[in-house]
Each structure stands twice: as C-alpha cells, then as structure tokens.
PDB file of C-alpha atoms in Angstrom:
ATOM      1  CA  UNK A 477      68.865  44.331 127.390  1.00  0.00           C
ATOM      2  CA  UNK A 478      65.882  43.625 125.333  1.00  0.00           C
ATOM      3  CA  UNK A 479      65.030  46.253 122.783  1.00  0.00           C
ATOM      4  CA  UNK A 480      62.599  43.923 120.914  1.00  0.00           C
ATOM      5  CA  UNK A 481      59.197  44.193 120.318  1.00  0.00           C
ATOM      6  CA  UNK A 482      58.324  40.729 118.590  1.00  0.00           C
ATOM      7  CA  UNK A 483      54.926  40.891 118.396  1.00  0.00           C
ATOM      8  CA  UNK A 484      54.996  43.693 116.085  1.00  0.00           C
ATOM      9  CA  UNK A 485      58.126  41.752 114.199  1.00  0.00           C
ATOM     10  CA  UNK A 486      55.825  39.185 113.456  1.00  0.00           C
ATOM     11  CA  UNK A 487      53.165  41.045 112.304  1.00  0.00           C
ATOM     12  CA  UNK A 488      55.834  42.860 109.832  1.00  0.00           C
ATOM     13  CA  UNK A 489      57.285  38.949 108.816  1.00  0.00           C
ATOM     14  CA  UNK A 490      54.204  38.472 108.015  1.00  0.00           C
ATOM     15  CA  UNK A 491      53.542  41.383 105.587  1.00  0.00           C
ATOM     16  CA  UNK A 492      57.102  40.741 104.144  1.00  0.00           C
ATOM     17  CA  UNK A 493      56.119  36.860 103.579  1.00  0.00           C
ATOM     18  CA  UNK A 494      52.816  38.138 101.211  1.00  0.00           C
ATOM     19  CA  UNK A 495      54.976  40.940  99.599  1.00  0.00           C
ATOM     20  CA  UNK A 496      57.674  39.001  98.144  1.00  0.00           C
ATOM     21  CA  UNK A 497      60.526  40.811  99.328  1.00  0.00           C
ATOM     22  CA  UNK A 498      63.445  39.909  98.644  1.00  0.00           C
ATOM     23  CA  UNK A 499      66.367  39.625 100.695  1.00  0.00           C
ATOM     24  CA  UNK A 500      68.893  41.348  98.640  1.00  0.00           C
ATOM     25  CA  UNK A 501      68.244  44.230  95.617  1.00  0.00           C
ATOM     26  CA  UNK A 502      70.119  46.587  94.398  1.00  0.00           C
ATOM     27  CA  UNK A 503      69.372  50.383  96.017  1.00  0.00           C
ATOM     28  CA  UNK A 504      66.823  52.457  94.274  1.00  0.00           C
ATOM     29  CA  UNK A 505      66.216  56.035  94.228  1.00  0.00           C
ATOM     30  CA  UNK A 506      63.511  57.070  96.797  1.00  0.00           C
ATOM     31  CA  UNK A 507      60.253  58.362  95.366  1.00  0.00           C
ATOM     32  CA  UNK A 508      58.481  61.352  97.647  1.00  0.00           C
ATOM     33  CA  UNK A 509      54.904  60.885  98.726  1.00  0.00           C
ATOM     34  CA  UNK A 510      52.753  63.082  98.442  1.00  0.00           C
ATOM     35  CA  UNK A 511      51.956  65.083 101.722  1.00  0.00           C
ATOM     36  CA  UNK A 512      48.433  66.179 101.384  1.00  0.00           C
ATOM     37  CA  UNK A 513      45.895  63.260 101.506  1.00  0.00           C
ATOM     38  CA  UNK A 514      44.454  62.098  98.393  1.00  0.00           C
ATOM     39  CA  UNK A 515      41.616  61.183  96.672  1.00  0.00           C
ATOM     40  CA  UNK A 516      39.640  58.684  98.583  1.00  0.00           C
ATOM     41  CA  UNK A 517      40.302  55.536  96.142  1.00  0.00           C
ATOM     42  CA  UNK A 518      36.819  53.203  95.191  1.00  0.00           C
ATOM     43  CA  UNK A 519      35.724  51.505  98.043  1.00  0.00           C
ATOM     44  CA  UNK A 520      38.067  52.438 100.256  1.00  0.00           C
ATOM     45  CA  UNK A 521      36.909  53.846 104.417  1.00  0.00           C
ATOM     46  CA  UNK A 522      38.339  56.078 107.052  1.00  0.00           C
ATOM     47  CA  UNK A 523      39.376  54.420 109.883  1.00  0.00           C
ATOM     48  CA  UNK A 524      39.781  56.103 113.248  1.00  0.00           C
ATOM     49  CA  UNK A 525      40.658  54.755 116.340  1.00  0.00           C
ATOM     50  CA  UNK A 526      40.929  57.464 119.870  1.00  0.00           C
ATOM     51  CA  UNK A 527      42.270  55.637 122.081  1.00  0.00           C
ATOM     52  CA  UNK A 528      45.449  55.594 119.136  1.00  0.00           C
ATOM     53  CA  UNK A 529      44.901  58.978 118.061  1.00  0.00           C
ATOM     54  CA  UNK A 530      45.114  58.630 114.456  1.00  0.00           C
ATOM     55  CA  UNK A 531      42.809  58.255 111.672  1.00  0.00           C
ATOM     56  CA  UNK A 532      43.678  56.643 108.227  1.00  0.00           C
ATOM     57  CA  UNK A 533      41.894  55.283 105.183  1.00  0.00           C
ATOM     58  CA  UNK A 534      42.280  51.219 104.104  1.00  0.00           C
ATOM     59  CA  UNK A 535      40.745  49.398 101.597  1.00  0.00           C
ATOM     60  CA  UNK A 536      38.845  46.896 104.298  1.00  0.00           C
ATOM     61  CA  UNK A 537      37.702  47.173 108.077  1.00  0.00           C
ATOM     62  CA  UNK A 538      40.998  46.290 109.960  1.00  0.00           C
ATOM     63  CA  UNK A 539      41.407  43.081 112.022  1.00  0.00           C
ATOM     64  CA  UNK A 540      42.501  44.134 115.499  1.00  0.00           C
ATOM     65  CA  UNK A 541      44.797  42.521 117.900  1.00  0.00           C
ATOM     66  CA  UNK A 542      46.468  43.114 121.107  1.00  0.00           C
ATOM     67  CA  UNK A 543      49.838  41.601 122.097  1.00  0.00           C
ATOM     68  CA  UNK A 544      52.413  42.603 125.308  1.00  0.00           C
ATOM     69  CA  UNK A 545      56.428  42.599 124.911  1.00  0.00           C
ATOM     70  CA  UNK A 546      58.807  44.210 126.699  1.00  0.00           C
ATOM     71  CA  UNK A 547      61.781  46.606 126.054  1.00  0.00           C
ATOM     72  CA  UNK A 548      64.665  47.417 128.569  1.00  0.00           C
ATOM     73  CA  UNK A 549      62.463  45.258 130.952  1.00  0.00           C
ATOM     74  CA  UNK A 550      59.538  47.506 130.998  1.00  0.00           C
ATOM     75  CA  UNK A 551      55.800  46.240 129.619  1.00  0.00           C
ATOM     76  CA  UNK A 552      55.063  47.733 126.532  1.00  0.00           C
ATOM     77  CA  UNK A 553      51.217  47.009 125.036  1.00  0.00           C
ATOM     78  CA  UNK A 554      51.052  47.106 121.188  1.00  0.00           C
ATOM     79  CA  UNK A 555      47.881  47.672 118.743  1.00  0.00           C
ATOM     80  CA  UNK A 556      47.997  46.099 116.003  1.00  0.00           C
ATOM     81  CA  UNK A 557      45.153  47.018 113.084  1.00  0.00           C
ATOM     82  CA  UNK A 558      45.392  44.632 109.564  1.00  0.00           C
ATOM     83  CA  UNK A 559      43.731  45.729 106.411  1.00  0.00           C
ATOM     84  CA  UNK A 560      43.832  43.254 103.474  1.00  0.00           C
ATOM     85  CA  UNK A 561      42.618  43.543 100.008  1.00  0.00           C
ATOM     86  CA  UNK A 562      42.975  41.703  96.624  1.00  0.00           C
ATOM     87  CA  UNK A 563      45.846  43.963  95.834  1.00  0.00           C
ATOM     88  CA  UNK A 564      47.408  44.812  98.762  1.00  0.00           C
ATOM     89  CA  UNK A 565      48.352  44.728 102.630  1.00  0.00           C
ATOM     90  CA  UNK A 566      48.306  47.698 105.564  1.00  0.00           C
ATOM     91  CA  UNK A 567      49.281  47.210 109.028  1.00  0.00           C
ATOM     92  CA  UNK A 568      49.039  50.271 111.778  1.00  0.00           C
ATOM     93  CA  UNK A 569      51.215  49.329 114.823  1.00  0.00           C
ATOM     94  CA  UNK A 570      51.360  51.903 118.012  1.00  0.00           C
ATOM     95  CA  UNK A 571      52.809  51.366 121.346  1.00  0.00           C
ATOM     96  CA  UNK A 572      53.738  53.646 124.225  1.00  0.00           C
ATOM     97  CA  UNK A 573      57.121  53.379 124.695  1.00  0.00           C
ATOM     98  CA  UNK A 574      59.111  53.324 128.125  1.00  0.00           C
ATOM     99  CA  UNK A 575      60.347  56.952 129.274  1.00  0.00           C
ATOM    100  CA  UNK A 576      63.538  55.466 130.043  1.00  0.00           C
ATOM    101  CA  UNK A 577      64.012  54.380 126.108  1.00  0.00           C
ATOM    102  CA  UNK A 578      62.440  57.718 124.734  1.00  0.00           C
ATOM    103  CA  UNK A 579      65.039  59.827 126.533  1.00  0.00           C
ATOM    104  CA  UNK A 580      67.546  58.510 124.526  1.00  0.00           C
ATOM    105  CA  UNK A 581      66.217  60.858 121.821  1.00  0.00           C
ATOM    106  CA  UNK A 582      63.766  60.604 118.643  1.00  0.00           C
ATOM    107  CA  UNK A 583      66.903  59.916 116.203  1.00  0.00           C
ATOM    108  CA  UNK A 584      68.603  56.849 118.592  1.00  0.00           C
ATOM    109  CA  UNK A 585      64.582  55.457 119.141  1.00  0.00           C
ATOM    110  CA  UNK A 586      64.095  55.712 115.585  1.00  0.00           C
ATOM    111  CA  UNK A 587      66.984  53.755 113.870  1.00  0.00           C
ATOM    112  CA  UNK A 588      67.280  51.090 117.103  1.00  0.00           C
ATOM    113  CA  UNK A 589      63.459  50.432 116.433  1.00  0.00           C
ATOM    114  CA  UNK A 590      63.812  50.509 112.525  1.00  0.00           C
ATOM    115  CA  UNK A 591      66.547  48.334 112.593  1.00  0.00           C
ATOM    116  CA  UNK A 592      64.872  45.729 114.581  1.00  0.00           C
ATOM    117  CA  UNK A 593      61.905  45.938 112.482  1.00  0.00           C
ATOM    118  CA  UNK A 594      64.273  45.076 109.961  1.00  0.00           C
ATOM    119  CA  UNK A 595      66.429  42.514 110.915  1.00  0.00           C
ATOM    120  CA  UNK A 596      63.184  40.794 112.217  1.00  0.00           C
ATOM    121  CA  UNK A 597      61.948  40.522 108.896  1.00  0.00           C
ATOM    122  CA  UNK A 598      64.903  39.831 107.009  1.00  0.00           C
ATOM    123  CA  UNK A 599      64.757  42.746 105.071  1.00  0.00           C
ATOM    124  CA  UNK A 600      68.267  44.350 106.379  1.00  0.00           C
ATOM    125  CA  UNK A 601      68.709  45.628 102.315  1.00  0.00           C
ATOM    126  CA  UNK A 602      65.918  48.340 103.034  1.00  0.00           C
ATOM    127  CA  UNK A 603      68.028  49.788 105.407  1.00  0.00           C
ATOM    128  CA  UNK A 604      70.103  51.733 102.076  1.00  0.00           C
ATOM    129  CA  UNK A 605      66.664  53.336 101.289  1.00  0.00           C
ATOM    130  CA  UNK A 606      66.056  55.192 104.584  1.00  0.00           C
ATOM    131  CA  UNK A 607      64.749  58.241 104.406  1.00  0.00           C
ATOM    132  CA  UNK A 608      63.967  61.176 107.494  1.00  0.00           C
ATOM    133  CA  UNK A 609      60.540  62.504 106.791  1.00  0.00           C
ATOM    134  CA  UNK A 610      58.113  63.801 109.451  1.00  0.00           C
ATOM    135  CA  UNK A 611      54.940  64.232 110.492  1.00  0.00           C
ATOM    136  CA  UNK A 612      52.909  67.184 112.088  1.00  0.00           C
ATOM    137  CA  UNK A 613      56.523  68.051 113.029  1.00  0.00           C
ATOM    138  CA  UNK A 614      56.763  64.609 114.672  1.00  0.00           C
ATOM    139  CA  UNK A 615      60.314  62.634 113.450  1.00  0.00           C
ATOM    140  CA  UNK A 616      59.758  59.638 111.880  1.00  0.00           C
ATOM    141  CA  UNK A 617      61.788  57.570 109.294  1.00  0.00           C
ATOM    142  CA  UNK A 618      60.540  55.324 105.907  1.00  0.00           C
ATOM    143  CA  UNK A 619      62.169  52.703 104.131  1.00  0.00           C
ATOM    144  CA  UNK A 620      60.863  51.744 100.805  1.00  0.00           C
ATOM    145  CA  UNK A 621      61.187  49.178  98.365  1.00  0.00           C
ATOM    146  CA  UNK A 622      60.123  49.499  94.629  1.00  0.00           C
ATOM    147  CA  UNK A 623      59.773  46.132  92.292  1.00  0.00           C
ATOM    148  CA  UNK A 624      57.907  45.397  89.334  1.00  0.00           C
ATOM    149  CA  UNK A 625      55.309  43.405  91.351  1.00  0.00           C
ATOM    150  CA  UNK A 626      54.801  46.473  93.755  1.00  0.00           C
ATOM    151  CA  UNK A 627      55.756  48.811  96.414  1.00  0.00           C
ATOM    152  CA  UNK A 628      56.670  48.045 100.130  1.00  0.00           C
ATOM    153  CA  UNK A 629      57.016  50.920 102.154  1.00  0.00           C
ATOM    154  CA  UNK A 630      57.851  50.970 106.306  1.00  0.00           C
ATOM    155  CA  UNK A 631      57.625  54.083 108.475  1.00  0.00           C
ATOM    156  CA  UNK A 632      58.043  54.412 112.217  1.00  0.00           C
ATOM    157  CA  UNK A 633      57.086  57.995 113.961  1.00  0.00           C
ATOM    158  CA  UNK A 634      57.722  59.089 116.955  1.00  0.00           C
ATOM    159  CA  UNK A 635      55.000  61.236 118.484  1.00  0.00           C
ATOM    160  CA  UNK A 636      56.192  62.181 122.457  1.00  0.00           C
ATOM    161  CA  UNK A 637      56.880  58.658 123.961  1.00  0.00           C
ATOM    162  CA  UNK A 638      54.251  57.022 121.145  1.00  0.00           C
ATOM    163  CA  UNK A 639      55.741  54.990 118.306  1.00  0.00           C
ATOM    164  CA  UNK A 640      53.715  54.430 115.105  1.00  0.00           C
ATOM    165  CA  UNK A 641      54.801  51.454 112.781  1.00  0.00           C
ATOM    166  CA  UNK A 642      52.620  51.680 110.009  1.00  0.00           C
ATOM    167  CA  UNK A 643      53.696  49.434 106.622  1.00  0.00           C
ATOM    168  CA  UNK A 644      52.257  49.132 103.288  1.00  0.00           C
ATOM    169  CA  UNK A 645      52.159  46.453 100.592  1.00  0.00           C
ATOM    170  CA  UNK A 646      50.906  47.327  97.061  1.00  0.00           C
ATOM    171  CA  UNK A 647      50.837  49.165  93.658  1.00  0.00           C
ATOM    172  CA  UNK A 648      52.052  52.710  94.414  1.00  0.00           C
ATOM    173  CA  UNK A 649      48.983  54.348  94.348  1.00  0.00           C
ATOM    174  CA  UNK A 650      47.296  52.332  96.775  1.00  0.00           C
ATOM    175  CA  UNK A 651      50.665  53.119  99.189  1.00  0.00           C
ATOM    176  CA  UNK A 652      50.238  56.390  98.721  1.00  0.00           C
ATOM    177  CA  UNK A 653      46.874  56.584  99.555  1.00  0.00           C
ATOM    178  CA  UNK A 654      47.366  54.548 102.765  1.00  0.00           C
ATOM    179  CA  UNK A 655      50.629  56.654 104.051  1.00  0.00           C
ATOM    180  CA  UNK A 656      49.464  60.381 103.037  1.00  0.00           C
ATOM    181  CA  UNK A 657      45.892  59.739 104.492  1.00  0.00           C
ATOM    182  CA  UNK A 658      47.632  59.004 107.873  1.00  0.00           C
ATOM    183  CA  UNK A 659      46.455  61.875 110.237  1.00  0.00           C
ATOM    184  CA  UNK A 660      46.854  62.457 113.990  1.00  0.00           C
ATOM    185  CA  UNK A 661      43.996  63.238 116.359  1.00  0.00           C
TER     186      UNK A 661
END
C-alpha cells in the first residue's frame, strides 16, 4: 500500500539539503513556541490563501506549485507555497487526504505521515524530539531541531480530513514568527 506523498518529500529534502541537517545529533530539550502571533518582523507580509484556508506571515511572496501523488491508491492533490530569504526557508504544504486514511484516526495519520516525512528526508533522528501540540483544537505534531547555525522545525496538523505540513528553516526568531503566525480561516 502506498502511504507516500513524494512530492511533498521532496519539497522537505529540499529544505533539509539548505538547512544542514544532520543525520545524527544527540536529543535536545524541546523549546515551546509561543502561541499568540508575534510581532510582524521588518519586511515581512501576510500571506493568505482561501482555497487552503490559512493565513501566515513569510519573509517573501511564496513560489507556488502543484503536484499529484497518491496514498492507499487514492489521488491526493498537494499545495505547495516556498518562501525564501537571506536567512531562512518556509514551506506550507496542504492536501486533502483520502477518507479511507483519515478514519484511521488523527494520532495513526499523524505519526504514519510524520514518519514518512522523515525517513524521506533522512532526518529519522528528529523523530526523539516529537512533540503533540495543537491547533484551534486541531491535533497536530512538531519535531524540532536546534544547532548553532539555526533552528529546523516540522509540524503536520490535522484539520478534518486536511493535512498541513508546514516546515521552517532559520534563527529562532524568524521560526517563531513563521509557526505562531499560522492561522486558520
């Protein structure tokens, strides 16, 4: 059965491949993030998009793409939006999942699409710094990665049969920024 959604494993690779990841650390304590949005940081926008639902701020207009995959067989479309900036990368993935995969339950959706997010990008040591958070009461899970050069931060949410993938790649304020100003429509 094919659980996989690769185009949004490649978009991930490729945010891992500019952060610097490595594939093997130590585990380190997980930081909270602030809930209530902050500050709007210098030259930073609001981005909405209503056919997604959500609204976020990033430091640039994002690039958007389109790509198709499949999971248990079914067509899945994915949206893909890419923000870039001299100190940093954002990506915002959603797709509308299968009913037949969301009926196994938020927690089971979660950690199978977490862990191939993970395994996708190499990056199986983030899996020791999972954390449940939510949001609007909507389940979702973060793994984060703290280093001298930066912060790399992955959460997935689960909103009905809509999963968000949104991933961050930058000094800790700029993550912050990105993940906390992260609002449903």
């Amino acid at each position: 059965m094919k659980r996989t959604i690769t185009a949004a494993t490649t978009a991930v690779a490729l945010i891992v491949g500019l952060s610097g990841l490595p594939a093997t650390a130590a585990p380190l304590p997980s930081n909270s993030v602030p809930s209530a949005p902050l500050l709007a940081q210098a030259g930073w926008q609001q981005f909405s998009h209503s056919e997604g639902k959500f609204r976020v701020q990033l430091p640039s207009k994002p690039q958007e793409d389109q790509a198709s995959d499949e999971i248990d067989g079914q067509p899945v479309s994915l949206r893909q939006f890419f923000s870039r900036s001299n100190t940093g990368n954002y990506l915002i993935v959603y797709a509308d999942l299968p009913s037949s995969y969301t009926e196994k339950g938020s927690a089971t959706v979660l950690n199978e699409m977490g862990s191939v997010m993970l395994m996708g990008m190499g990056a199986e040591v983030l899996e020791q710094r999972k954390q449940n958070i939510s949001l609007s009461g909507n389940p979702g899970v973060e793994y984060r990665y703290e280093a001298e050069e930066g912060v790399f931060v992955m959460r997935l949410y689960l909103v009905s049969s809509r999963m968000y993938l949104l991933i961050g790649e930058s000094e800790a304020n700029n993550i912050n920024q990105f993940l906390s100003s992260f609002q449903l429509l």
